[in-house]
Amino acid sequence: MSEQISNIELRSEKVRNIIGQIPSRIVRIGISVIFLVVFSLLVGAYLFSFSRTIDLQAGLYPENNKIHYTIDVPKDKMKHVFGGQKITIHVHDQISFNTTVQKIGTTLHVNKHHAYYKVQGVINNTNQQVNELVQAKARIYTGKTNVVDFVLNR
């Protein structure tokens, strides 16, 4: 059986020419399909938007019977943080505080591990009390962005 397969020979010159060529119509259709897929992906990446957030650590502390917060924002993330943006602070996944970015420090703090700016403010309208410094998780909502802007402006 294997001898028959290896002995197959194309007898006609026309048949050999046809088999050796790729039809130009198939090439044009293939290139068009690839272009349409790539173009659709780029348009979709531009039109699809999502909420951009920055997850950080916050410190809550009492002062004048109010709860104050301090968040250390890394230098590279600071370009996305502006006054008035919404912040959600979760303490031990039980208590949540909603506030806004109120005061953004202008001094760059540098330690052994990273460089950061301080974002500070007061949490209003709360029935909760904090008696000492409490570490919490903070999420700053920096607005909507699309995939193209996210990739280009990391």
Coordinates of C-alpha atoms in Angstrom, one line a residue:
M1 CA 0.0 0.0 0.0
S2 CA 2.8 2.4 0.9
E3 CA 4.5 1.6 -2.4
Q4 CA 1.4 2.7 -4.3
I5 CA 1.2 6.0 -2.5
S6 CA 4.9 6.8 -3.1
N7 CA 4.6 5.9 -6.8
I8 CA 1.7 8.4 -7.5
E9 CA 2.8 10.7 -10.2
L10 CA 1.0 13.7 -11.8
R11 CA 0.9 13.0 -15.5
S12 CA -0.3 16.3 -16.8
E13 CA 1.6 19.5 -17.0
K14 CA -1.6 21.5 -16.6
V15 CA -2.6 19.6 -13.4
R16 CA 0.9 20.2 -11.9
N17 CA 0.6 24.0 -12.7
I18 CA -2.9 24.3 -11.1
I19 CA -1.9 22.4 -7.9
G20 CA 1.2 24.6 -7.5
Q21 CA -0.7 27.9 -7.6
I22 CA -2.9 29.5 -5.0
P23 CA -5.9 31.2 -6.5
S24 CA -5.7 35.0 -6.2
R25 CA -9.4 35.2 -5.2
I26 CA -8.7 33.1 -2.1
V27 CA -5.7 35.3 -1.2
R28 CA -7.7 38.5 -1.5
I29 CA -10.6 37.2 0.6
G30 CA -8.2 35.9 3.3
I31 CA -6.4 39.3 3.5
S32 CA -9.8 41.1 3.7
V33 CA -11.1 38.8 6.5
I34 CA -7.9 39.4 8.5
F35 CA -8.2 43.1 8.0
L36 CA -11.8 43.2 9.1
V37 CA -11.1 41.1 12.2
V38 CA -8.2 43.4 13.2
F39 CA -10.2 46.5 12.5
S40 CA -13.2 45.2 14.5
L41 CA -10.9 44.5 17.5
L42 CA -9.5 48.0 17.4
V43 CA -12.9 49.7 17.1
G44 CA -14.2 47.5 19.9
A45 CA -11.2 48.3 22.1
Y46 CA -11.9 52.0 21.5
L47 CA -15.7 51.8 22.2
F48 CA -15.5 49.5 25.2
S49 CA -15.2 51.5 28.4
F50 CA -14.8 50.5 32.0
S51 CA -14.4 52.1 35.4
R52 CA -10.7 52.6 36.3
T53 CA -9.8 52.1 40.0
I54 CA -6.7 52.2 42.1
D55 CA -6.6 49.9 45.2
L56 CA -4.4 51.1 48.0
Q57 CA -4.0 51.0 51.8
A58 CA -5.5 53.7 54.0
G59 CA -5.0 54.8 57.5
L60 CA -8.0 56.0 59.6
Y61 CA -7.4 58.0 62.7
P62 CA -9.6 60.2 65.1
E63 CA -9.1 63.9 65.4
N64 CA -11.5 66.5 66.8
N65 CA -14.3 63.8 67.0
K66 CA -14.1 63.2 63.3
I67 CA -12.5 60.3 61.3
H68 CA -9.6 61.4 59.1
Y69 CA -8.0 59.3 56.4
T70 CA -4.5 59.2 54.9
I71 CA -3.8 57.3 51.7
D72 CA -0.3 56.9 50.2
V73 CA -0.6 57.1 46.4
P74 CA 2.4 55.9 44.4
K75 CA 4.0 58.4 42.2
D76 CA 3.2 56.6 39.0
K77 CA -0.5 56.4 39.9
M78 CA -0.8 60.0 40.9
K79 CA -1.4 61.2 37.3
H80 CA -4.9 59.6 37.6
V81 CA -5.9 61.1 41.0
F82 CA -7.7 64.5 41.2
G83 CA -9.8 66.3 43.8
G84 CA -13.4 65.2 44.1
Q85 CA -13.0 61.6 43.0
K86 CA -14.9 59.0 44.9
I87 CA -13.1 56.9 47.5
T88 CA -14.5 53.8 49.2
I89 CA -12.7 52.7 52.4
H90 CA -13.3 49.1 53.7
V91 CA -12.3 48.3 57.3
H92 CA -11.8 44.6 57.9
D93 CA -14.4 43.9 55.1
Q94 CA -17.2 44.8 57.6
I95 CA -17.5 48.6 57.6
S96 CA -17.4 50.8 54.5
F97 CA -16.9 54.6 54.3
N98 CA -17.6 56.6 51.2
T99 CA -15.8 59.9 50.8
T100 CA -14.0 62.0 48.1
V101 CA -10.4 63.0 47.5
Q102 CA -10.1 66.3 49.5
K103 CA -6.5 67.2 49.9
I104 CA -3.7 66.0 47.7
G105 CA -0.2 66.6 49.1
T106 CA 2.4 68.2 46.9
T107 CA 5.4 66.8 48.7
L108 CA 6.9 63.6 47.3
H109 CA 7.7 61.2 50.1
V110 CA 10.5 58.7 49.4
N111 CA 11.3 55.6 51.5
K112 CA 13.3 52.5 50.9
H113 CA 10.6 50.8 48.8
H114 CA 8.8 53.4 46.8
A115 CA 7.9 57.1 46.3
Y116 CA 4.4 58.4 47.1
Y117 CA 2.2 61.4 47.6
K118 CA -0.3 61.7 50.5
V119 CA -4.0 62.1 49.9
Q120 CA -5.9 63.2 53.1
G121 CA -9.4 64.2 54.1
V122 CA -12.2 63.8 56.6
I123 CA -15.0 61.2 56.4
N124 CA -18.3 63.0 57.0
N125 CA -21.8 61.7 57.8
T126 CA -20.8 58.6 59.8
N127 CA -22.1 57.1 63.0
Q128 CA -18.9 55.1 63.4
Q129 CA -16.1 55.9 65.8
V130 CA -12.3 55.3 65.5
N131 CA -10.3 55.3 68.7
E132 CA -6.9 54.6 67.3
L133 CA -5.0 54.3 64.0
V134 CA -6.8 51.7 61.9
Q135 CA -5.4 50.2 58.6
A136 CA -8.0 49.7 55.9
K137 CA -8.3 49.1 52.2
A138 CA -9.1 52.0 49.9
R139 CA -10.3 52.2 46.4
I140 CA -10.1 55.4 44.4
Y141 CA -12.5 55.6 41.4
T142 CA -10.6 57.6 38.7
G143 CA -13.3 57.6 36.1
K144 CA -14.2 55.8 32.9
T145 CA -11.6 54.9 30.3
N146 CA -11.4 52.7 27.2
V147 CA -9.0 49.9 26.5
V148 CA -6.9 51.9 24.1
D149 CA -6.4 54.8 26.6
F150 CA -5.6 52.3 29.3
V151 CA -2.9 50.6 27.3
L152 CA -1.4 53.8 26.0
N153 CA -1.5 55.7 29.3
R154 CA -0.6 53.2 32.0

